[in-house]
Short mmCIF file of C-alpha atoms in Angstrom, two decimals:
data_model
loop_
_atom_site.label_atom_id
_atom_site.label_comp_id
_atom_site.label_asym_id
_atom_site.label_seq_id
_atom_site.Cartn_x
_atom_site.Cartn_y
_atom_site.Cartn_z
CA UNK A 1 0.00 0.00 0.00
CA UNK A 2 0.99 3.25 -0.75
CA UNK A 3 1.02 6.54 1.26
CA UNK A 4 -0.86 9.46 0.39
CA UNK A 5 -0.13 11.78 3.23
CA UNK A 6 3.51 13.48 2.48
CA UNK A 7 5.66 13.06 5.75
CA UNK A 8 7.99 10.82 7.26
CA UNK A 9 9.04 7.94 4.65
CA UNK A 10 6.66 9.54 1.74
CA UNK A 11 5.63 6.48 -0.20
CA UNK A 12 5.79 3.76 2.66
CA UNK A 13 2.79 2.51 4.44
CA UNK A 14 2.78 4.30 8.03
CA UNK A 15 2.10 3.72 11.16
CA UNK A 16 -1.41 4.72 12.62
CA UNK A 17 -3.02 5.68 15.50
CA UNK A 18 -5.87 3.80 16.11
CA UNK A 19 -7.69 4.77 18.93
CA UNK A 20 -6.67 5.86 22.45
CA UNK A 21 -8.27 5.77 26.17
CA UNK A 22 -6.54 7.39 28.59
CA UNK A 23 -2.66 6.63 28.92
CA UNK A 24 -3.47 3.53 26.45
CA UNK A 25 -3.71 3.07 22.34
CA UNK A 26 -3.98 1.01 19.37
CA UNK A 27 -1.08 1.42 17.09
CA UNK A 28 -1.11 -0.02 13.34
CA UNK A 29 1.95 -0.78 11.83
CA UNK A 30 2.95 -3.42 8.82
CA UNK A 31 -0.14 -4.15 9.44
CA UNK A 32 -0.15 -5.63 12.57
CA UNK A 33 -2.22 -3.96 15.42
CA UNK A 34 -0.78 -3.45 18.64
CA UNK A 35 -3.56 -2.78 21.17
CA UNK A 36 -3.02 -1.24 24.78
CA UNK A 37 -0.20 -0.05 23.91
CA UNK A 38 0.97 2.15 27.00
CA UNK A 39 1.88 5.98 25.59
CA UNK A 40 5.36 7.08 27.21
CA UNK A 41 5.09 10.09 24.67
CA UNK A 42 2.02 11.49 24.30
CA UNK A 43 3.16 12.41 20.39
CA UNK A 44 5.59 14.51 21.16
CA UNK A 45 4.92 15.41 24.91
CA UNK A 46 1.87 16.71 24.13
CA UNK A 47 -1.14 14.87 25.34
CA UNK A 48 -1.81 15.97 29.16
CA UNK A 49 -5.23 14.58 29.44
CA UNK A 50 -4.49 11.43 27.94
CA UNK A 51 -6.70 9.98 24.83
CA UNK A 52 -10.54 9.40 24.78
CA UNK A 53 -11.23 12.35 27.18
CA UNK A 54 -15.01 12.57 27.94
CA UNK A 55 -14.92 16.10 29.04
CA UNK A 56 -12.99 17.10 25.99
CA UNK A 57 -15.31 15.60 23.88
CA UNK A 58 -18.38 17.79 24.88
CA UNK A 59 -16.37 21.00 25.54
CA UNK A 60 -15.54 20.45 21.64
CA UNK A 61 -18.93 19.61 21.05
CA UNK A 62 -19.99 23.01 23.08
CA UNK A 63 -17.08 25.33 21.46
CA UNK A 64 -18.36 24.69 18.00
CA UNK A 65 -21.85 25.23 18.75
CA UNK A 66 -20.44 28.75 19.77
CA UNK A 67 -18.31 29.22 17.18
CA UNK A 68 -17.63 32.02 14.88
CA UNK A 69 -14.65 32.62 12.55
CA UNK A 70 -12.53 36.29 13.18
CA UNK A 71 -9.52 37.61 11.26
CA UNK A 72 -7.65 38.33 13.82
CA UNK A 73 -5.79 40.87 12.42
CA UNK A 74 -9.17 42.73 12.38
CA UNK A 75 -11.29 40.75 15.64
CA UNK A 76 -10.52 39.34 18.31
CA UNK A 77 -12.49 36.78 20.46
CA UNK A 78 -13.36 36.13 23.92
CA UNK A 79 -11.48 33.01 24.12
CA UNK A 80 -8.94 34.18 23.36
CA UNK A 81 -9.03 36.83 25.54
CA UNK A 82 -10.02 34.69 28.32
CA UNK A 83 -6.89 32.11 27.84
CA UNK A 84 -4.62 34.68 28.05
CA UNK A 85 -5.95 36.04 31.22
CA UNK A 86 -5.53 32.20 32.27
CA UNK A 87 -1.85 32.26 31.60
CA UNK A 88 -0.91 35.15 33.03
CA UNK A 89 -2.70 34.65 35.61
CA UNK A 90 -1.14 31.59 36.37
CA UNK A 91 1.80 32.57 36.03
CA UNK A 92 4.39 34.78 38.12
CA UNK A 93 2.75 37.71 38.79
CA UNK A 94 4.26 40.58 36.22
CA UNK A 95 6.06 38.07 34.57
CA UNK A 96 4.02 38.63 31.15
CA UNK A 97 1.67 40.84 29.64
CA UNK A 98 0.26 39.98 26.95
CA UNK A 99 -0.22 36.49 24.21
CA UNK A 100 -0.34 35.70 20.88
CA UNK A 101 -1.80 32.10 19.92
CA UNK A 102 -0.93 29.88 17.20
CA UNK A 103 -1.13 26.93 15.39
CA UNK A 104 2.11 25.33 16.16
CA UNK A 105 5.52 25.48 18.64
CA UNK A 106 7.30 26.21 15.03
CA UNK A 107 5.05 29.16 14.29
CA UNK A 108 5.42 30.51 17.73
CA UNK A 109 8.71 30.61 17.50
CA UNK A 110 8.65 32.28 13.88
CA UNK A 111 6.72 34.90 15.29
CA UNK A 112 9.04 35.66 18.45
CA UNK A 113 11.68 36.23 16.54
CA UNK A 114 9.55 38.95 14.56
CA UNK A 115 8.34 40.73 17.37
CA UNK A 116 11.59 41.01 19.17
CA UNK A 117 12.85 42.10 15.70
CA UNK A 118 10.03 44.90 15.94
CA UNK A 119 10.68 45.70 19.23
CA UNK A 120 14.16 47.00 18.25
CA UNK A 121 12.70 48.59 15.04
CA UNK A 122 10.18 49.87 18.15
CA UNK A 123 13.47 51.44 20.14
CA UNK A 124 14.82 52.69 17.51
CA UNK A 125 17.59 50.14 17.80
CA UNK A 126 17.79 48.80 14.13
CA UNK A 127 21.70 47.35 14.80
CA UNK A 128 20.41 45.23 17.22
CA UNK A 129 20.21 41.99 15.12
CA UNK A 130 22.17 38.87 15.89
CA UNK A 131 20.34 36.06 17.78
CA UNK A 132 21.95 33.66 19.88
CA UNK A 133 21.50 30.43 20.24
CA UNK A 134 22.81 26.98 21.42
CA UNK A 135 24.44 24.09 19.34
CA UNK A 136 22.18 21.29 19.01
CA UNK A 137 19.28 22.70 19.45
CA UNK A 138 15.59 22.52 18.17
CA UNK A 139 13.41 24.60 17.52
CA UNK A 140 10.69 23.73 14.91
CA UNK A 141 10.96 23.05 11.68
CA UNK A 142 10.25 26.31 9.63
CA UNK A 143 13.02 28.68 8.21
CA UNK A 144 13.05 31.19 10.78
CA UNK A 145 13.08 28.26 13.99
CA UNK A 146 15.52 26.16 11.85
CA UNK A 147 17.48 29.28 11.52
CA UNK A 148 17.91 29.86 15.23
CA UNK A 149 18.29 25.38 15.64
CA UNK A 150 21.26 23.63 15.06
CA UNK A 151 20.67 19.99 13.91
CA UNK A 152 20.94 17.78 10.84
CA UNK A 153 17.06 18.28 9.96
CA UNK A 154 18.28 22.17 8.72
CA UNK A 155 21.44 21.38 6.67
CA UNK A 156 19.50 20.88 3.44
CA UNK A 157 17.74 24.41 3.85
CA UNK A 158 21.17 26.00 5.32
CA UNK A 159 21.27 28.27 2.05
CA UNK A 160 17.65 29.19 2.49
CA UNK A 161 18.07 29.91 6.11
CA UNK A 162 18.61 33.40 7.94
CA UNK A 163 22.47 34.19 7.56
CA UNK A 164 23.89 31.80 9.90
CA UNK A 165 27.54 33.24 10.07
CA UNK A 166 26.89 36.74 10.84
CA UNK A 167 23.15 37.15 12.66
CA UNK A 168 21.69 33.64 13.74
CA UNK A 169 24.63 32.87 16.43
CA UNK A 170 25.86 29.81 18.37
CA UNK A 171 26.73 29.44 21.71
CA UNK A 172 27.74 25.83 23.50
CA UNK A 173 24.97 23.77 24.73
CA UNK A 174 24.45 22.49 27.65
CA UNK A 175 24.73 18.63 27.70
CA UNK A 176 26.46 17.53 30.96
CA UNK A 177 26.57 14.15 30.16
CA UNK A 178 28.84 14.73 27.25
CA UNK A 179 30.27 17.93 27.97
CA UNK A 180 31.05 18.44 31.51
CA UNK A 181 34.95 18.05 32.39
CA UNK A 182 36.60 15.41 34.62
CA UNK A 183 36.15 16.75 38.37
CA UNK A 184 33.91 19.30 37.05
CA UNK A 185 30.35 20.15 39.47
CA UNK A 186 27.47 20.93 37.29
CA UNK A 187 27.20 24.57 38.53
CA UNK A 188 31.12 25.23 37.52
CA UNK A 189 30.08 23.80 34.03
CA UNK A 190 27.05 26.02 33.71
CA UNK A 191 29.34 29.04 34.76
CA UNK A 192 31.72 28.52 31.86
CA UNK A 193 28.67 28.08 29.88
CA UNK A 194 27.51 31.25 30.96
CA UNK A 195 31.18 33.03 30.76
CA UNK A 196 31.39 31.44 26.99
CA UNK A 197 28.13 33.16 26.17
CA UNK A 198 29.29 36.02 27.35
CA UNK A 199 32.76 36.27 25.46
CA UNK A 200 30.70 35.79 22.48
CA UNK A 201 28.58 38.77 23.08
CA UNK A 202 31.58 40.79 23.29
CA UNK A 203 33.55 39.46 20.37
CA UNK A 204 30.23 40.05 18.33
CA UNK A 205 29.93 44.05 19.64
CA UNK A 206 26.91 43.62 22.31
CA UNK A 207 25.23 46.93 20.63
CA UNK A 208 24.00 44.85 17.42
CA UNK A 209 23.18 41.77 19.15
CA UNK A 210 19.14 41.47 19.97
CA UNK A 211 18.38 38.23 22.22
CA UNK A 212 19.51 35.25 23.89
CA UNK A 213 17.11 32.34 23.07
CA UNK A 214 17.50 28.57 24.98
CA UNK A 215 14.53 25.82 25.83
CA UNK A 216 14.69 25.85 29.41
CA UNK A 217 14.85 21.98 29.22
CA UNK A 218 16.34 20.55 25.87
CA UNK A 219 13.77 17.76 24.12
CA UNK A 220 14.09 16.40 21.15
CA UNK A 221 17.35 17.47 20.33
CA UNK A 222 19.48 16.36 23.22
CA UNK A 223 17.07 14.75 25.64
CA UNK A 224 15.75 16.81 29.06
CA UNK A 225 19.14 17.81 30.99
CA UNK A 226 18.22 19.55 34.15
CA UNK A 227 19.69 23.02 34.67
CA UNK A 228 21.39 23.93 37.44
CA UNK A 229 20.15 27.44 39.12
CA UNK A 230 23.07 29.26 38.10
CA UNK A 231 22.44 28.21 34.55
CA UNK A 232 19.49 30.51 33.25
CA UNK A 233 20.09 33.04 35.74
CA UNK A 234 23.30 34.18 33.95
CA UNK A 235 22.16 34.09 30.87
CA UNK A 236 19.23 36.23 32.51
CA UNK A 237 21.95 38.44 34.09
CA UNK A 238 23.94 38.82 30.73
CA UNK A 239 21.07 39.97 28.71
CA UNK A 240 20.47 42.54 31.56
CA UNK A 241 23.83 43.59 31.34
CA UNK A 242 24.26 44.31 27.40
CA UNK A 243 20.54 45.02 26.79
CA UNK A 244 19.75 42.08 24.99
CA UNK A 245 16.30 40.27 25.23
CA UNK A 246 16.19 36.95 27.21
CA UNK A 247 13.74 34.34 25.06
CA UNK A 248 12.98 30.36 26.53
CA UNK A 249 11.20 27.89 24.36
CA UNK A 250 8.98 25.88 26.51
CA UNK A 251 7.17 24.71 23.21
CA UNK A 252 7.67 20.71 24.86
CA UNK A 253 8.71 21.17 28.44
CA UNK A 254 6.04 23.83 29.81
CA UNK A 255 2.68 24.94 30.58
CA UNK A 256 2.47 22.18 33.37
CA UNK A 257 4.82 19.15 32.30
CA UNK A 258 7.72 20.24 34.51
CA UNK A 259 6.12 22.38 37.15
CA UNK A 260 5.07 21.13 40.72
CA UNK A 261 1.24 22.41 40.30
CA UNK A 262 1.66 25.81 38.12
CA UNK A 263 2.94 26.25 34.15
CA UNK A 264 6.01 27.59 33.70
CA UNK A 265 9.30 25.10 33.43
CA UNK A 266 11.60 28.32 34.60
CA UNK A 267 10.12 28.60 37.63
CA UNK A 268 11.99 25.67 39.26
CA UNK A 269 15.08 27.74 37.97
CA UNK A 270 14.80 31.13 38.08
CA UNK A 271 13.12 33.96 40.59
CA UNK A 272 9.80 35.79 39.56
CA UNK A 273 11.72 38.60 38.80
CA UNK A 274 14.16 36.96 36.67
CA UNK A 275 11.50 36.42 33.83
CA UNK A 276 12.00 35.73 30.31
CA UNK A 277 11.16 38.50 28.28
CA UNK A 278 9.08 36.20 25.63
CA UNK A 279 7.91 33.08 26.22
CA UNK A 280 7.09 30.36 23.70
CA UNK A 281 4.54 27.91 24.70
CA UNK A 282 2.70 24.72 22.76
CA UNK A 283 2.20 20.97 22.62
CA UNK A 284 0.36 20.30 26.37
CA UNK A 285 -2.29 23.45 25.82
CA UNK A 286 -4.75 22.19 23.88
CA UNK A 287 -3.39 18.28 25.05
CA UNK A 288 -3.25 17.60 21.45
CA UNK A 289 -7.22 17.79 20.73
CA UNK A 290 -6.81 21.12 19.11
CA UNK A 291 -3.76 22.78 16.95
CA UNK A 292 -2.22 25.42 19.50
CA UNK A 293 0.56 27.22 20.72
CA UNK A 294 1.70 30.60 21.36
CA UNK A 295 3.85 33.21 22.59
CA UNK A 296 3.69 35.41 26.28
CA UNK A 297 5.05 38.56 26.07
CA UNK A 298 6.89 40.39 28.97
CA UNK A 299 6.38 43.70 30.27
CA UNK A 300 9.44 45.01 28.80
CA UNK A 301 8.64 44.09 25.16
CA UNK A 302 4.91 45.16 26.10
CA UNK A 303 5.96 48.89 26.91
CA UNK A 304 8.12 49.51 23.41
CA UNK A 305 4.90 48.51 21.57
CA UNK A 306 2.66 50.92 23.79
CA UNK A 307 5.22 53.25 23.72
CA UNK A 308 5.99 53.30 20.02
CA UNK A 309 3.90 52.39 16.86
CA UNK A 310 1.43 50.24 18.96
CA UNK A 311 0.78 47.82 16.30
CA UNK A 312 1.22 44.81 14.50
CA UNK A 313 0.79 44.65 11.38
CA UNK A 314 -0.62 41.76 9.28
CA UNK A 315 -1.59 38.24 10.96
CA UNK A 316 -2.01 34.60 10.08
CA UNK A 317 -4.95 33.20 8.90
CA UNK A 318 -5.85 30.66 12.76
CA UNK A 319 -3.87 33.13 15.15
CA UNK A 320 -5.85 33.14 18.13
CA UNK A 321 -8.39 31.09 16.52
CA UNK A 322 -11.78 31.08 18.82
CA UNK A 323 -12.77 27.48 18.80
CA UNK A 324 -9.01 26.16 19.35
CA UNK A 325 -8.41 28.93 22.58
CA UNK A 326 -11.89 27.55 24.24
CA UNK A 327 -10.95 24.08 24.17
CA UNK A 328 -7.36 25.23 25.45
CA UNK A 329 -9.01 27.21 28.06
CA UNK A 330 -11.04 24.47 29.07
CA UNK A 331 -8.72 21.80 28.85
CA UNK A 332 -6.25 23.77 31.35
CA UNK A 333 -9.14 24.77 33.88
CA UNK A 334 -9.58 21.21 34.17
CA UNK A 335 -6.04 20.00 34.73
CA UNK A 336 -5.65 22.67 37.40
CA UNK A 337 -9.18 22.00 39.12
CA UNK A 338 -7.68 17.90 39.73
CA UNK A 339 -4.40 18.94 40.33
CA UNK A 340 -2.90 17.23 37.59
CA UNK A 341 0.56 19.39 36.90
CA UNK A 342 1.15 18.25 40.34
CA UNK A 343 0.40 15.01 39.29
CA UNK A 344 2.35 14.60 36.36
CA UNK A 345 5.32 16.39 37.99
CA UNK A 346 5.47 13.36 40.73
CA UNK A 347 4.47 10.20 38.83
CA UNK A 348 7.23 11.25 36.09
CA UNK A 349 9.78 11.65 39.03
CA UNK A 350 8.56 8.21 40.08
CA UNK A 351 9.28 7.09 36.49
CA UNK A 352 12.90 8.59 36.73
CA UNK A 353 13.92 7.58 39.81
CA UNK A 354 13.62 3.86 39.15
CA UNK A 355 14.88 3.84 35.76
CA UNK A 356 18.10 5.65 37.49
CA UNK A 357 18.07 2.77 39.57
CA UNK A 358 17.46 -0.17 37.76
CA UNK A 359 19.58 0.66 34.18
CA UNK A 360 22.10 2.41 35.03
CA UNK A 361 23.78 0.52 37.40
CA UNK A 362 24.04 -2.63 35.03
CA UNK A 363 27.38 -2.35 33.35
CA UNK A 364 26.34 -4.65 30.39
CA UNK A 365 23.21 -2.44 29.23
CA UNK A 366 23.11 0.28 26.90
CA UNK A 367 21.48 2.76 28.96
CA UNK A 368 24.36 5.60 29.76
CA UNK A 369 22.27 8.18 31.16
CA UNK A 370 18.95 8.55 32.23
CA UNK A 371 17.77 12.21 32.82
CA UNK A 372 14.68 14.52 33.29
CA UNK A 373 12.30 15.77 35.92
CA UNK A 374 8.79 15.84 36.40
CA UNK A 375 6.96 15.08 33.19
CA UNK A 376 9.79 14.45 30.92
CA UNK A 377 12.69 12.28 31.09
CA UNK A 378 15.55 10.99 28.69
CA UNK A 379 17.32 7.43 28.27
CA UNK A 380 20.77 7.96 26.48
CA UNK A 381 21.67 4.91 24.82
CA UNK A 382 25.77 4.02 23.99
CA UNK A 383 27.76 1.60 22.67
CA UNK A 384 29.91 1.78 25.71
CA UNK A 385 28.89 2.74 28.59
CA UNK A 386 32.45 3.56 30.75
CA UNK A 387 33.72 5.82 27.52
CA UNK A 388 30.27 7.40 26.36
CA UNK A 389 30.60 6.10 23.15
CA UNK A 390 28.04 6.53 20.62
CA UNK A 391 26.56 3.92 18.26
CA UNK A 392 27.17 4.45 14.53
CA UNK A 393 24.56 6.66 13.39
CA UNK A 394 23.73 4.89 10.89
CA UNK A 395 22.08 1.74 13.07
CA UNK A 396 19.28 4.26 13.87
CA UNK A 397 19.58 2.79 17.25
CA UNK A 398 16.71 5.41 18.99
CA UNK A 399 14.37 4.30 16.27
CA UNK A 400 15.19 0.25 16.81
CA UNK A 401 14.78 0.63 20.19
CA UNK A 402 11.16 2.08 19.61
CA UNK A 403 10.12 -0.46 17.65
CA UNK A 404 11.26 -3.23 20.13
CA UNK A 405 9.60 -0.82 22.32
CA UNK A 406 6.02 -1.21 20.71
CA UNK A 407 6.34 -4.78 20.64
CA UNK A 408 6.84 -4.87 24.05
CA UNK A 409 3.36 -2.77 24.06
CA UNK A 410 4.74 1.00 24.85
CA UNK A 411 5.16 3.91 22.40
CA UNK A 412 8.64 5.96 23.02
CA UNK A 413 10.25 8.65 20.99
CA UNK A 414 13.31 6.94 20.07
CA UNK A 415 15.81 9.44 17.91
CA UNK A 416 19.31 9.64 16.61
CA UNK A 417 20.08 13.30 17.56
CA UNK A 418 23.04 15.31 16.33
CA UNK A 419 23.90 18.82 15.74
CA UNK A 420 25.68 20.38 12.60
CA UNK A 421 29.77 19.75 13.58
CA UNK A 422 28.90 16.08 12.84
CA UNK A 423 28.47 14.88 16.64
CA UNK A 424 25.31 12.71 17.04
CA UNK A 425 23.67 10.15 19.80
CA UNK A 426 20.26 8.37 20.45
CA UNK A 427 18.40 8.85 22.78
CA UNK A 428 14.73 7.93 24.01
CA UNK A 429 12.08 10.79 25.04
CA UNK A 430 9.49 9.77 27.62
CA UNK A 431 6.82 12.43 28.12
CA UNK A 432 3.41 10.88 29.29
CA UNK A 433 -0.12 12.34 30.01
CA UNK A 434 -0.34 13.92 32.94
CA UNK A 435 -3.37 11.61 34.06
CA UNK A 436 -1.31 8.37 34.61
CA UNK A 437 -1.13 6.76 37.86
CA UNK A 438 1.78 4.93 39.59
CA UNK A 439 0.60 1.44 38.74
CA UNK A 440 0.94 2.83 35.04
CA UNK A 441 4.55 4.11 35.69
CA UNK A 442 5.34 0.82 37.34
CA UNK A 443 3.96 -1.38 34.38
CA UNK A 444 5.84 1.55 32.00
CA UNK A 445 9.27 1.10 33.80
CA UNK A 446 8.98 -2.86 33.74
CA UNK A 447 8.07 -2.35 30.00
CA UNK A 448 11.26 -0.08 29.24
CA UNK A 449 13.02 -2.68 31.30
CA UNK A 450 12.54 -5.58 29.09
CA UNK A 451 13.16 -3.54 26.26
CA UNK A 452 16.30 -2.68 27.52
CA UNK A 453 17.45 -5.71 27.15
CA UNK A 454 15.93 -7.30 24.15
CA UNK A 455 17.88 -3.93 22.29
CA UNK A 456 20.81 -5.07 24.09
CA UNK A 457 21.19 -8.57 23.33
CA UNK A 458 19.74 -8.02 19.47
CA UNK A 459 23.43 -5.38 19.22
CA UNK A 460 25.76 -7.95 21.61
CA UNK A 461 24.44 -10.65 19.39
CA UNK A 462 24.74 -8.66 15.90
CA UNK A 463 28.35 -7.40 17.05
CA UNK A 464 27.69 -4.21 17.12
CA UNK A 465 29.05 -3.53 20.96
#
């Protein structure tokens, strides 16, 4: 059978999400269907309620019947409105001011970059252009967010990309598994992090460079290191310093998936007052029943807009779209009303802990890391465990180890990461709904387990480690 839909392998048959209920689906592949299958990934961290929600179902039911259609660069709705209220409500207080919402963590992303761009334009600072950003990372997958990434999914479109020698920067990233040195604490790492960003501010002349941009908590790309609190606060206290605008990406790791009852992933990091100045946000708002993301905008990039032209011109076609921000709206009153960031944030530390416990200690697995906190956590596979050897790329080891992993009845993001200097490793992304239970995360763990070791006896017996 061939493929009509034009992603992933274009003209192979694809796998296919059946049907879901709660942490649980039905998977079709090579057409075989695996049912119950236990969802360690939500997509791409994205579902928080889990699958076959009966409240979603009529608050979609009762958002069409209100629905009507706006432009939004002429109307605005309610719901929209009202979600934004929501978030900054929920959030530090004075920590943001106002929100755009979109379709996508990609497009949210695009769109930060153009209104910090305009906020310079706003301050009459038109010098202030270069971006920084980290090696390795990811961002989404249009020009502009591949332009401020750094992995192997943008070197075909380098050409088409925003000028990535002299205004889309690169600063280390921060992957202490691979990158701290011998006798080095995690905090001394961060601060030569932090010092390296800084040199490269200088060397670049600080007055033409606009904003600092990092996910608080790495996904895709190099698999959920934790920060230490040093970490984001210098970057925070270097874009005070030379004037520069301080932008996270929580696209995959915010708006409750690493937070201990509220939204923001920062806020285990950094102070209230120590705010990014734009936010990006996605994937676990609209818990993947409706298309949305968006961006929260600080005080600081607030006031140059009120201050100076006071508008925006031009919009996209679903920005702030009415029927996607009331199911969003919805969808988060309820997983604050149970209590489920809270939730989430425990049962994934659950999760962590025992995977900590039961892989890495076994000299003769693959597993050389396994990292996260809360919501989303990160195996690091390698061929050798004592040297941090990778596998050869090409074995696709992340994606062999998902497949083993759905036969053994869970779905796992399983990856060969890399960024642009030719480094790469594989690693497996766990991000479930925030709904599951520990009996789930038990079952999960004992799952990963025998996976583990079916991945690890399939290379030892191919002689591939």
């Amino acid at each position: 059978m061939t493929s009509h839909v034009f992603q992933s392998t274009v003209t192979k048959p694809k796998a296919i999400a059946k049907d879901g209920k709660g942490v649980f689906m039905t998977i079709e592949k090579n057409g075989k269907e695996h049912k119950q299958v236990l969802d360690a990934i939500t997509g791409a961290a994205v579902g928080s309620l889990g699958w076959g929600d009966p409240d979603v179902h009529k608050i979609m039911a009762d958002a069409a019947l209100q629905h009507t259609y706006s432009f939004p660069g002429n109307i605005v709705n309610e719901a929209a409105e009202e979600l934004s209220r929501f978030y900054i409500d929920n959030s530090p207080k004075g920590a943001f001011r106002s929100c755009l919402w979109t379709c996508s963590g990609s497009e949210s992303n695009e769109n930060a970059l153009k209104i910090v761009r305009q906020y310079q334009l706003e301050r009459g600072k038109p010098e202030k252009l270069k971006i920084i950003s980290r090696e390795g990372a990811y961002h989404g997958f249009t020009l502009g967010a591949m332009s401020i990434g750094d992995g192997p999914r943008g070197i075909p479109f380098k050409d088409i990309m925003i000028d990535q020698e002299h205004v889309c920067l690169k600063m280390p990233m921060f992957y202490p598994y691979r990158r701290m040195k011998e006798g080095e604490t995690v905090e001394q790492y961060a601060q030569r992090l932090v010092d390296s960003l800084e040199r490269i501010v200088v060397e670049n002349d600080p007055n033409t460079v606009s904003m600092v941009c990092v996910e608080t908590m790495s996904g895709t790309s190099i698999g959920t290191p934790v920060p230490p609190k040093n970490y984001l606060k210098g970057i925070r206290d270097i874009c005070n310093k030379y004037d520069m605008i301080f932008m996270v990406d929580e696209v995959m790791c915010g708006t409750g998936r690493v937070n201990d009852g509220k939204l923001c992933c920062w806020e285990n990091f950094l102070a209230p007052e120590d705010a990014p100045d734009i936010q990006t946000v996605g994937k676990t708002l609209g818990s993947g029943y409706v298309t949305i993301a968006g961006v929260l905008v600080g005080p600081k990039i607030y006031d140059a807009f009120e201050k100076g032209s006071g508008l925006i011109v031009g919009a996209q076609t679903y920005h702030s779209h009415e029927f996607n921000c009331r199911v969003a709206l919805k969808i988060q009153q309820k997983i604050f009303s149970q209590g489920l960031t809270s939730n989430v944030f425990k049962m994934g530390n659950i999760m962590g802990k025992r995977l900590q416990n039961e892989l890495l200690p076994d000299p003769n697995n693959i597993v050389g890391d396994v990292r996260g906190l809360g919501g989303f956590w990160t195996l690091e596979l390698v061929k050798n465990k004592t040297t941090k050897e990778p596998f050869d790329k090409s074995l696709h080891v992340g994606a062999r180890f998902a497949e083993s992993a759905l036969h053994h009845g869970v779905n796992v993001m399983g990856l060969t990461g890399g960024n642009t200097k030719g480094e790469h490793w594989d690693i497996v992304v766990l991000g479930p709904a925030f709904i599951i239970r520990e009996q789930e995360i038990q079952l999960l763990c004992s799952k990963l387990k025998e996976t583990v070791e079916d991945v690890t006896k399939t290379l030892q017996d191919e002689g591939l480690r």
